[in-house]
Coordinates of C-alpha atoms and ligand atoms in Angstrom, one line a residue:
Chain A
M607 CA 14.6 -2.4 23.5
I608 CA 17.0 -5.0 22.0
R609 CA 18.7 -7.4 24.3
F610 CA 21.2 -10.2 23.5
E611 CA 22.1 -12.7 26.2
N612 CA 25.0 -15.2 25.5
V613 CA 24.1 -15.3 21.9
G614 CA 26.0 -17.7 19.7
M615 CA 25.6 -18.1 16.0
S616 CA 27.1 -20.4 13.4
Y617 CA 26.2 -20.7 9.7
G618 CA 25.0 -24.2 8.9
G619 CA 26.6 -25.9 11.9
G620 CA 30.1 -24.6 11.1
T621 CA 32.3 -22.8 13.7
E622 CA 30.7 -20.1 15.7
V623 CA 30.8 -16.7 14.0
L624 CA 29.4 -15.0 17.1
R625 CA 30.3 -16.2 20.6
D626 CA 28.7 -15.3 23.9
V627 CA 27.5 -11.9 22.7
S628 CA 25.6 -10.0 25.4
F629 CA 24.5 -6.4 25.2
E630 CA 21.4 -4.2 25.4
L631 CA 20.3 -1.3 23.4
A632 CA 18.1 1.2 25.2
P633 CA 15.2 3.0 23.4
G634 CA 16.4 6.2 21.8
S635 CA 20.1 5.1 22.0
L636 CA 22.7 5.5 19.2
T637 CA 25.3 2.8 19.1
F638 CA 28.2 2.0 16.7
L639 CA 29.3 -1.5 16.0
T640 CA 32.9 -1.7 14.9
G641 CA 35.5 -4.3 14.3
P642 CA 37.7 -5.7 11.5
S643 CA 36.3 -7.3 8.4
G644 CA 34.9 -10.7 9.1
A645 CA 34.5 -10.0 12.8
G646 CA 30.8 -10.8 12.5
K647 CA 29.2 -7.3 12.3
T648 CA 26.8 -8.1 9.5
T649 CA 25.9 -11.4 11.2
L650 CA 25.0 -9.6 14.4
L651 CA 22.8 -7.2 12.5
K652 CA 21.1 -10.0 10.7
L653 CA 20.1 -11.4 14.1
V654 CA 18.7 -8.0 15.0
F655 CA 16.6 -7.7 11.8
L656 CA 15.5 -11.3 12.0
A657 CA 17.2 -12.6 8.8
E658 CA 18.9 -15.2 10.9
R659 CA 18.2 -17.0 14.1
P660 CA 20.8 -17.5 16.9
T661 CA 22.0 -21.1 17.4
R662 CA 22.1 -20.4 21.2
G663 CA 21.3 -17.7 23.7
T664 CA 18.3 -15.4 23.9
I665 CA 17.4 -12.3 21.9
S666 CA 14.5 -10.2 23.0
M667 CA 13.1 -7.3 21.0
F668 CA 10.6 -4.8 22.3
G669 CA 10.5 -6.8 25.5
K670 CA 9.6 -10.2 23.8
D671 CA 11.8 -13.3 23.4
I672 CA 11.9 -13.8 19.6
A673 CA 12.2 -17.6 20.0
A674 CA 8.8 -17.6 21.7
M675 CA 7.1 -15.5 19.1
R676 CA 4.4 -16.8 16.8
K677 CA 5.3 -16.8 13.1
G678 CA 2.4 -14.5 12.3
D679 CA 3.8 -11.8 14.5
I680 CA 7.2 -11.6 12.7
P681 CA 6.2 -9.4 9.8
A682 CA 4.7 -6.8 12.2
L683 CA 8.0 -6.8 14.1
R684 CA 10.1 -6.4 11.0
R685 CA 8.1 -3.4 10.0
R686 CA 9.3 -1.7 13.2
I687 CA 13.0 -2.2 12.1
G688 CA 14.4 -0.2 9.3
V689 CA 17.4 -1.8 7.6
V690 CA 20.2 -0.4 5.4
F691 CA 21.8 -3.6 3.9
Q692 CA 25.5 -3.6 3.3
D693 CA 24.8 -4.7 -0.3
F694 CA 21.8 -2.3 -0.5
R695 CA 19.3 -4.9 -1.9
L696 CA 17.4 -2.4 -4.1
L697 CA 14.9 -3.8 -6.5
D698 CA 16.4 -3.1 -10.0
H699 CA 13.1 -3.1 -11.9
L700 CA 11.7 -0.4 -9.6
T701 CA 12.5 3.3 -9.7
A702 CA 14.4 5.1 -6.9
Y703 CA 11.0 6.5 -5.8
E704 CA 9.3 3.1 -5.8
N705 CA 12.2 1.5 -3.9
V706 CA 12.0 4.1 -1.2
A707 CA 8.2 3.8 -1.1
L708 CA 8.4 0.0 -0.7
P709 CA 8.0 -0.2 3.1
L710 CA 4.9 2.1 3.0
R711 CA 3.4 0.1 0.2
I712 CA 3.9 -3.1 2.2
Q713 CA 2.1 -1.5 5.1
G714 CA -0.8 -1.0 2.8
Q715 CA -0.6 2.8 2.5
S716 CA -1.9 4.5 -0.7
E717 CA 0.4 6.4 -3.0
E718 CA -1.4 9.7 -2.3
S719 CA -0.8 9.3 1.4
Y720 CA 3.0 8.7 1.1
R721 CA 4.1 10.5 -2.0
A722 CA 5.0 13.7 -0.1
D723 CA 7.0 11.8 2.5
V724 CA 8.9 9.8 -0.1
E725 CA 9.7 12.9 -2.2
E726 CA 10.9 14.7 0.9
I727 CA 13.3 12.0 2.1
L728 CA 14.6 11.6 -1.5
A729 CA 15.3 15.3 -1.6
W730 CA 17.0 15.0 1.8
V731 CA 19.5 12.4 0.6
G732 CA 20.1 14.6 -2.5
L733 CA 18.3 12.4 -5.0
G734 CA 15.2 14.6 -5.7
E735 CA 16.3 14.9 -9.4
R736 CA 17.0 11.2 -9.9
M737 CA 13.8 9.7 -8.3
H738 CA 12.6 8.1 -11.4
A739 CA 15.9 6.5 -12.3
R740 CA 16.4 2.8 -11.8
P741 CA 19.2 1.4 -9.6
P742 CA 21.3 0.0 -12.5
T743 CA 21.8 3.5 -13.8
L744 CA 22.8 4.9 -10.5
S745 CA 26.3 5.2 -8.9
G746 CA 27.2 3.2 -5.8
G747 CA 26.8 6.2 -3.5
E748 CA 23.4 7.1 -5.0
K749 CA 22.2 3.5 -4.4
Q750 CA 23.4 3.6 -0.9
R751 CA 21.5 6.8 -0.3
I752 CA 18.3 5.2 -1.7
A753 CA 18.9 2.3 0.6
I754 CA 19.1 4.7 3.6
A755 CA 16.0 6.6 2.5
R756 CA 14.1 3.3 2.2
A757 CA 15.2 2.3 5.7
V758 CA 14.0 5.5 7.4
V759 CA 10.9 6.5 5.3
A760 CA 8.4 4.6 7.5
R761 CA 10.0 6.1 10.7
P762 CA 10.6 2.8 12.4
P763 CA 11.5 2.8 16.1
V764 CA 14.7 0.8 15.4
L765 CA 17.1 1.6 12.6
V766 CA 19.9 -0.8 11.7
A767 CA 22.6 0.3 9.2
D768 CA 25.4 -1.9 7.8
E769 CA 28.3 0.3 6.5
P770 CA 25.8 3.1 5.5
T771 CA 28.6 5.4 4.5
G772 CA 30.9 2.9 2.7
S773 CA 30.4 4.2 -0.8
I774 CA 29.9 7.8 0.0
D775 CA 32.3 10.8 0.0
P776 CA 33.1 12.2 3.4
E777 CA 30.8 15.3 3.0
M778 CA 27.8 13.2 2.1
G779 CA 28.8 10.8 4.9
V780 CA 28.6 13.7 7.4
R781 CA 25.2 14.7 6.0
L782 CA 23.8 11.2 6.3
M783 CA 25.2 10.9 9.8
R784 CA 23.3 14.0 10.7
L785 CA 20.2 12.3 9.4
F786 CA 20.8 9.4 11.7
V787 CA 21.6 11.6 14.6
E788 CA 18.4 13.6 13.9
L789 CA 16.3 10.5 13.8
N790 CA 17.9 9.3 17.0
R791 CA 17.1 12.6 18.7
L792 CA 13.5 12.1 17.6
G793 CA 13.5 8.8 19.5
T794 CA 14.8 6.2 17.1
C795 CA 17.1 3.5 18.5
V796 CA 20.0 3.5 16.0
L797 CA 22.6 0.8 15.5
I798 CA 25.3 1.4 12.9
A799 CA 28.0 -1.0 11.8
T800 CA 31.0 0.7 10.4
H801 CA 34.7 0.6 9.6
D802 CA 34.9 4.4 9.6
R803 CA 36.7 5.6 12.7
N804 CA 36.1 9.2 11.8
L805 CA 32.3 8.6 12.0
V806 CA 32.7 7.0 15.4
E807 CA 35.0 9.6 16.8
A808 CA 33.0 12.5 15.5
S809 CA 30.0 11.5 17.6
N810 CA 30.0 10.8 21.2
A811 CA 28.0 7.6 20.9
R812 CA 28.5 4.3 22.5
E813 CA 30.7 1.8 20.6
L814 CA 30.4 -2.0 20.6
R815 CA 33.6 -3.5 19.4
L816 CA 33.4 -6.9 17.8
F817 CA 36.5 -9.0 17.5
A818 CA 36.5 -12.6 16.1
G819 CA 32.9 -13.0 17.1
R820 CA 33.1 -11.6 20.7
I821 CA 32.1 -8.2 22.1
N822 CA 35.2 -6.5 23.5
Q823 CA 33.8 -5.7 26.8
A824 CA 36.7 -3.5 27.9
A825 CA 36.2 -1.1 25.0
G826 CA 32.4 -1.2 25.3
A827 CA 32.6 -0.5 28.9
R828 CA 34.0 2.9 28.2
W829 CA 30.6 4.0 27.0
L830 CA 28.3 2.1 29.4
Chain B
M572 CA 16.9 16.7 -22.2
V573 CA 14.8 18.2 -19.4
V574 CA 11.8 16.2 -18.4
S575 CA 10.0 17.2 -15.3
D576 CA 9.5 14.6 -12.6
S577 CA 5.7 14.9 -12.6
A578 CA 5.6 14.3 -16.4
R579 CA 7.6 11.1 -16.0
R580 CA 5.8 9.8 -13.0
P581 CA 4.3 6.4 -13.9
D582 CA 0.5 6.3 -13.6
R583 CA 0.5 3.1 -11.8
A584 CA 3.0 1.6 -9.3
S585 CA 5.2 -1.0 -11.0
P586 CA 4.6 -4.6 -10.1
L587 CA 6.8 -5.8 -7.3
F588 CA 7.9 -8.8 -9.3
P589 CA 9.4 -8.1 -12.8
R590 CA 7.6 -9.7 -15.7
G591 CA 9.1 -12.4 -17.9
G592 CA 10.5 -15.8 -16.9
G593 CA 8.6 -18.9 -17.7
E594 CA 5.3 -17.2 -18.3
G595 CA 5.2 -17.8 -22.0
A596 CA 5.8 -21.5 -21.5
L597 CA 3.1 -21.7 -18.8
L598 CA 0.7 -19.8 -21.1
G599 CA 1.3 -22.4 -23.9
V600 CA 0.9 -25.4 -21.6
M601 CA -2.3 -24.0 -20.0
A602 CA -3.8 -23.2 -23.4
I603 CA -3.2 -26.7 -24.6
M604 CA -4.7 -28.1 -21.3
S605 CA -7.7 -25.8 -21.8
F606 CA -8.2 -27.0 -25.4
L607 CA -8.2 -30.6 -24.2
A608 CA -10.6 -29.7 -21.4
C609 CA -13.0 -28.1 -23.9
V610 CA -12.9 -31.1 -26.2
T611 CA -13.4 -33.5 -23.3
L612 CA -16.2 -31.4 -21.8
A613 CA -18.0 -31.1 -25.1
F614 CA -17.7 -34.9 -25.5
A615 CA -19.1 -35.5 -22.1
L616 CA -22.0 -33.2 -22.7
G617 CA -22.6 -34.7 -26.1
A618 CA -22.7 -38.2 -24.8
T619 CA -25.2 -37.3 -22.1
R620 CA -27.4 -35.4 -24.5
L621 CA -27.4 -38.1 -27.1
A622 CA -28.4 -40.6 -24.5
H623 CA -31.3 -38.4 -23.5
I624 CA -32.4 -38.0 -27.1
W625 CA -32.3 -41.8 -27.7
E626 CA -34.1 -42.4 -24.4
R627 CA -36.9 -40.0 -25.1
G628 CA -37.3 -41.3 -28.7
L629 CA -37.4 -45.0 -27.5
S630 CA -39.2 -44.7 -24.3
G631 CA -42.3 -43.2 -25.8
Q632 CA -42.7 -46.2 -28.0
A633 CA -43.5 -49.9 -27.6
T634 CA -44.6 -52.8 -29.9
V635 CA -46.6 -55.9 -29.6
Q636 CA -45.5 -58.6 -31.9
I637 CA -48.0 -61.4 -32.6
A638 CA -46.7 -64.7 -34.0
D639 CA -48.8 -67.3 -35.7
V640 CA -50.0 -69.9 -33.2
A641 CA -51.6 -73.2 -34.2
G642 CA -55.3 -73.4 -33.2
I643 CA -56.2 -69.8 -33.1
A644 CA -56.7 -67.5 -36.1
M645 CA -54.2 -64.5 -36.4
E646 CA -57.2 -62.1 -36.9
A647 CA -58.6 -63.3 -33.5
Q648 CA -55.3 -62.8 -31.8
V649 CA -54.9 -59.3 -33.2
A650 CA -58.5 -58.3 -32.4
G651 CA -58.1 -59.6 -28.8
A652 CA -54.8 -57.8 -28.4
M653 CA -56.2 -54.5 -29.7
Q654 CA -59.1 -54.8 -27.3
V655 CA -56.8 -55.4 -24.3
L656 CA -54.6 -52.5 -25.3
G657 CA -57.5 -50.2 -25.7
A658 CA -58.6 -51.0 -22.2
T659 CA -55.2 -50.6 -20.6
P660 CA -54.3 -47.3 -18.9
G661 CA -50.9 -45.9 -20.0
I662 CA -51.4 -46.9 -23.7
G663 CA -51.9 -43.7 -25.7
A664 CA -52.6 -45.2 -29.1
A665 CA -52.2 -48.6 -30.8
R666 CA -52.2 -49.2 -34.5
V667 CA -51.9 -52.5 -36.4
M668 CA -49.1 -52.1 -39.0
T669 CA -49.9 -53.2 -42.5
R670 CA -48.1 -56.2 -44.0
E671 CA -46.1 -53.9 -46.2
E672 CA -44.8 -51.9 -43.2
S673 CA -43.9 -55.1 -41.4
E674 CA -42.1 -56.4 -44.4
D675 CA -40.2 -53.2 -44.7
L676 CA -39.0 -53.6 -41.2
L677 CA -37.9 -57.2 -41.8
R678 CA -36.2 -56.5 -45.2
P679 CA -32.8 -55.6 -43.7
W680 CA -32.6 -59.1 -42.2
L681 CA -34.3 -61.1 -44.9
G682 CA -33.2 -59.2 -48.0
D683 CA -35.3 -58.8 -51.1
A684 CA -36.7 -62.3 -51.0
D685 CA -40.4 -62.6 -51.8
L686 CA -42.0 -62.8 -48.4
G687 CA -45.4 -63.8 -49.8
A688 CA -45.3 -67.3 -48.6
V689 CA -43.6 -66.7 -45.2
P690 CA -45.8 -66.1 -42.2
V691 CA -44.8 -62.6 -41.1
P692 CA -45.7 -61.7 -37.6
V693 CA -48.1 -58.9 -37.1
L694 CA -46.8 -55.8 -35.4
I695 CA -48.9 -53.4 -33.3
A696 CA -47.2 -50.0 -32.9
I697 CA -48.0 -48.4 -29.6
T698 CA -47.5 -44.8 -28.5
L699 CA -47.3 -44.7 -24.7
D700 CA -49.2 -42.1 -22.7
P701 CA -46.6 -40.3 -20.6
G702 CA -49.4 -39.1 -18.3
A703 CA -50.4 -42.5 -17.0
P704 CA -48.2 -45.3 -15.6
L705 CA -48.2 -48.6 -17.5
D706 CA -48.5 -51.9 -15.6
V707 CA -46.3 -54.0 -17.9
E708 CA -46.7 -57.3 -16.1
G709 CA -50.4 -57.0 -15.9
L710 CA -50.6 -56.2 -19.6
R711 CA -48.5 -59.2 -20.5
G712 CA -50.8 -61.5 -18.5
R713 CA -53.9 -60.2 -20.1
L714 CA -52.4 -60.3 -23.6
A715 CA -51.4 -64.0 -23.0
Q716 CA -55.0 -64.9 -22.3
V717 CA -56.4 -63.5 -25.6
A718 CA -53.3 -63.8 -27.9
P719 CA -50.9 -66.6 -26.9
G720 CA -48.5 -65.5 -29.7
A721 CA -48.1 -62.0 -28.5
T722 CA -45.0 -60.5 -27.0
F723 CA -44.9 -57.0 -25.6
D724 CA -41.7 -55.1 -26.0
D725 CA -41.1 -51.6 -24.5
H726 CA -37.5 -51.4 -25.6
S727 CA -36.4 -51.1 -22.0
R728 CA -33.5 -53.5 -22.6
W729 CA -32.1 -51.2 -25.3
N730 CA -32.8 -48.2 -23.1
Q731 CA -30.8 -49.6 -20.2
G732 CA -27.9 -50.5 -22.4
L733 CA -27.8 -47.0 -23.9
T734 CA -28.1 -45.2 -20.7
S735 CA -25.4 -47.1 -18.9
A736 CA -23.1 -46.8 -21.9
S737 CA -23.6 -43.1 -22.1
S738 CA -23.2 -42.5 -18.4
A739 CA -20.0 -44.5 -18.4
I740 CA -18.7 -42.3 -21.2
S741 CA -19.7 -39.2 -19.3
W742 CA -18.1 -40.3 -16.1
A743 CA -14.9 -41.3 -17.9
A744 CA -14.8 -37.8 -19.5
Y745 CA -15.3 -36.1 -16.2
A746 CA -12.5 -38.1 -14.7
V747 CA -10.3 -37.0 -17.6
L748 CA -11.3 -33.4 -16.9
L749 CA -10.1 -33.9 -13.3
L750 CA -6.8 -35.2 -14.5
I751 CA -6.4 -32.3 -16.8
A752 CA -7.1 -29.9 -14.0
A753 CA -4.6 -31.6 -11.7
A754 CA -1.9 -31.5 -14.5
A755 CA -2.7 -27.8 -15.0
A756 CA -2.3 -27.1 -11.3
A757 CA 1.0 -29.0 -11.2
S758 CA 2.3 -27.0 -14.1
V759 CA 1.3 -23.8 -12.2
V760 CA 3.2 -25.0 -9.1
F761 CA 6.3 -25.5 -11.2
A762 CA 6.0 -22.1 -12.9
A763 CA 5.3 -20.3 -9.7
R764 CA 8.2 -21.9 -7.9
A765 CA 10.5 -21.1 -10.7
A766 CA 9.3 -17.5 -10.7
L767 CA 9.9 -17.2 -7.0
Q768 CA 13.3 -18.8 -7.3
A769 CA 14.3 -16.5 -10.1
H770 CA 13.2 -13.5 -8.0
R771 CA 14.5 -14.8 -4.7
D772 CA 16.2 -11.3 -4.1
V773 CA 12.8 -9.6 -4.4
V774 CA 11.1 -12.2 -2.1
D775 CA 13.9 -11.7 0.5
V776 CA 13.6 -7.9 0.5
L777 CA 9.9 -8.0 0.8
H778 CA 10.1 -10.5 3.6
L779 CA 12.7 -8.5 5.5
T780 CA 10.7 -5.3 5.0
G781 CA 7.8 -7.0 6.8
A782 CA 5.6 -8.2 4.0
T783 CA 3.2 -10.9 5.0
A784 CA 2.8 -14.1 3.0
S785 CA -0.6 -13.0 1.8
F786 CA 0.9 -9.6 0.6
I787 CA 3.5 -11.4 -1.4
G788 CA 0.9 -13.9 -2.6
R789 CA -1.3 -11.0 -3.8
Q790 CA 1.6 -9.7 -5.9
V791 CA 1.7 -12.9 -7.8
Q792 CA -1.7 -14.5 -7.8
W793 CA -3.5 -11.9 -10.0
R794 CA -0.9 -12.3 -12.6
F795 CA -1.5 -16.0 -12.6
F796 CA -5.3 -15.4 -12.7
V797 CA -5.0 -13.3 -15.8
L798 CA -2.5 -15.8 -17.3
G799 CA -4.8 -18.8 -16.6
G800 CA -7.9 -17.0 -17.9
G801 CA -6.1 -15.9 -21.1
A802 CA -4.7 -19.4 -21.7
G803 CA -8.2 -20.7 -21.1
L804 CA -9.8 -18.4 -23.7
A805 CA -7.1 -19.3 -26.2
G806 CA -7.8 -23.0 -25.6
L807 CA -11.5 -22.4 -26.0
A808 CA -10.9 -20.5 -29.3
F809 CA -8.7 -23.4 -30.6
A810 CA -11.5 -25.8 -29.6
V811 CA -14.2 -23.8 -31.5
V812 CA -11.9 -23.5 -34.6
F813 CA -11.2 -27.2 -34.3
A814 CA -14.9 -28.1 -34.1
I815 CA -15.6 -26.0 -37.2
G816 CA -12.6 -27.4 -39.1
F817 CA -13.6 -30.9 -38.1
S818 CA -17.1 -30.5 -39.5
V819 CA -15.8 -28.9 -42.7
L820 CA -13.5 -32.0 -43.1
V821 CA -16.4 -34.5 -42.6
G822 CA -18.5 -32.5 -45.0
T823 CA -21.0 -30.8 -42.7
G824 CA -19.2 -27.5 -42.8
G825 CA -22.3 -25.5 -43.7
S826 CA -24.2 -26.8 -40.7
A827 CA -21.2 -26.3 -38.3
L828 CA -22.2 -22.7 -37.4
T829 CA -25.8 -23.5 -37.2
S830 CA -25.2 -26.5 -34.9
L831 CA -22.9 -24.3 -32.8
A832 CA -25.7 -21.8 -32.6
A833 CA -28.2 -24.6 -31.8
N834 CA -25.9 -25.9 -29.0
W835 CA -25.3 -22.5 -27.5
D836 CA -25.7 -24.0 -24.0
V837 CA -22.8 -26.3 -24.7
V838 CA -20.7 -23.2 -25.6
L839 CA -21.8 -21.6 -22.3
W840 CA -20.7 -24.7 -20.4
L841 CA -17.3 -24.5 -22.3
L842 CA -16.9 -20.9 -21.0
L843 CA -16.4 -22.5 -17.6
V844 CA -13.1 -23.8 -18.9
P845 CA -11.3 -20.4 -19.0
V846 CA -12.9 -19.5 -15.7
A847 CA -11.7 -22.7 -14.1
A848 CA -8.2 -22.2 -15.7
A849 CA -8.0 -18.7 -14.1
V850 CA -9.2 -19.9 -10.7
I851 CA -6.9 -22.9 -10.7
A852 CA -3.9 -20.8 -11.7
M853 CA -4.6 -18.2 -9.1
A854 CA -5.4 -20.6 -6.2
T855 CA -2.4 -22.8 -7.0
A856 CA 0.0 -19.8 -7.3
R857 CA -1.3 -18.5 -3.9
F858 CA -0.8 -21.9 -2.3
T859 CA 2.7 -22.2 -3.8
V860 CA 3.8 -18.8 -2.5
R861 CA 2.7 -19.7 1.0
R862 CA 4.5 -23.0 0.8
F863 CA 7.6 -21.4 -0.6
L864 CA 7.7 -18.7 2.1
A865 CA 7.0 -21.3 4.9
E866 CA 10.0 -23.3 3.7
A867 CA 12.2 -20.2 3.3
N868 CA 11.7 -19.2 6.9
Ligands
ATP1221 N1 26.0 -16.8 4.8 C1 27.1 -17.2 5.3 N2 27.5 -18.5 5.4 C2 28.6 -18.9 6.0 N3 29.5 -18.1 6.5 C3 29.2 -16.8 6.5 C4 28.0 -16.3 5.9 N4 28.0 -15.0 6.1 C5 29.1 -14.6 6.7 N5 29.8 -15.7 7.0 C6 31.1 -15.8 7.7 O1 30.9 -15.2 9.0 C7 32.0 -14.4 9.4 C8 31.5 -13.0 9.8 O2 31.0 -12.4 8.6 P1 30.3 -11.0 8.6 O3 29.7 -10.8 7.3 O4 29.3 -11.0 9.8 O5 31.5 -10.1 8.9 P2 31.6 -8.5 9.0 O6 32.1 -8.1 10.3 O7 30.2 -7.9 8.6 O8 32.6 -8.2 7.8 P3 32.7 -6.9 6.9 O9 33.3 -5.8 7.7 O10 33.7 -7.3 5.8 O11 31.4 -6.6 6.3 C9 33.0 -14.4 8.2 O12 34.0 -15.3 8.5 C10 32.2 -14.9 7.1 O13 33.0 -15.7 6.2
MG1222 MG1 29.6 -6.8 7.0

């Protein structure tokens, strides 16, 4: 479903932040991406959700080489990838409800058709009561849960989450992890970058370890 | 305080781009541009119309002027000329002007001097028949035979001068209109770019969530349409107030409203200014968003 071959990436021609990264994510798989701060986890995820382009190597998504893709096909591809950004990226002038509804609005759906879905997912992440609050009035953990709800509301086949439990208490973390596992069971390909060893060890999922821009093949091999 | 969610649900989805930013400044600039466009357009229409009026007034008229020539009596010349005119197709009516009328016409040049002793040329006032073409050269030839002192003047020299002057004025005014439109479009480009730059975070999120360039464009272009149209109407209102104020200052205040009413078709043309402002603002904003997104990715 997602395939990296010898991918290298450097910001603005500087030193390479990712080096010779090769891996493949199967449809319906759940994978953790771990590694110390600055190892390149966010950078790798940015390549997956097409916010950055690799400086070398090949990335294919849904069986297509993204370098060979026409510009007009990119938005449709992005709609098939739900993203939880490390810095949330909520729109401060919209309510929690409107933030979560954003992907559906972009897909051209009417409010009547998505209202129930949006309210359901907001209730699931425990924000049913705060759905008309705006992000500046919410706590860090509440914002994070809105970011997660927005990433999953359109049920994309690929879900990418960057530190999705960073600002959340362990209990809520477990609850949200259950959401990811549930979505994964329903067929979503999930890739989660995290520092949280507990999260990784609690599940039996595959782990890609990133260290100084390289995938630690030995550690990864344990799960292959 | 307990407020139920349904009671607080907004009726309409919030705009994806927050309001504010340089919109007030753009509104002011566009209103001034629209005002200038209204004045220029009114000027162009006025010049064309005035030329038409002059043309119509002059082109229905002609004169034959008969000067004293030695060897032939003035009366014989006049009678011969009248006969020729009466037999020429295209001449509606011809009338010999009295000596008093002729002197009145000459007075601006000669002053109040007693013209009794001066030989004043006889003028024949002609009303042309718009239904029949006039063979001017043929008429001149026949007049020369019976009245060697006669000159036929159909004012066409005047006419040409006026028409070319007024069309030059109109074309210059239309060129100025184009310049104003270009300047308005340029100011919209700046404002739209500034707005996108200020809301870069919103653009990025929309982009990464799979919004197409035309979706993002739609979020912006209607706001610019309304802004341009509003500025255009404000400019038009200024222009009308300006016109009324101007006629009050030059002392025709009472007739300003009646002349505005009489020239209602000019006012209709001026309504094109807000329409054009709205369309220019919208199209330019749309174009700018596409350019911005193409550069960003
Ligand atoms: N936009 C950028 N421009 C230049 N360098 C960058 C940029 N973003 C990240 N980097 C650099 O790339 C390297 C990897 O950063 P990245 O954000 O991918 O790390 P990370 O593994 O996600 O870290 P963390 O766990 O702290 O989130 C770092 O050295 C960082 O300084
Ligand atoms: Mg990171």
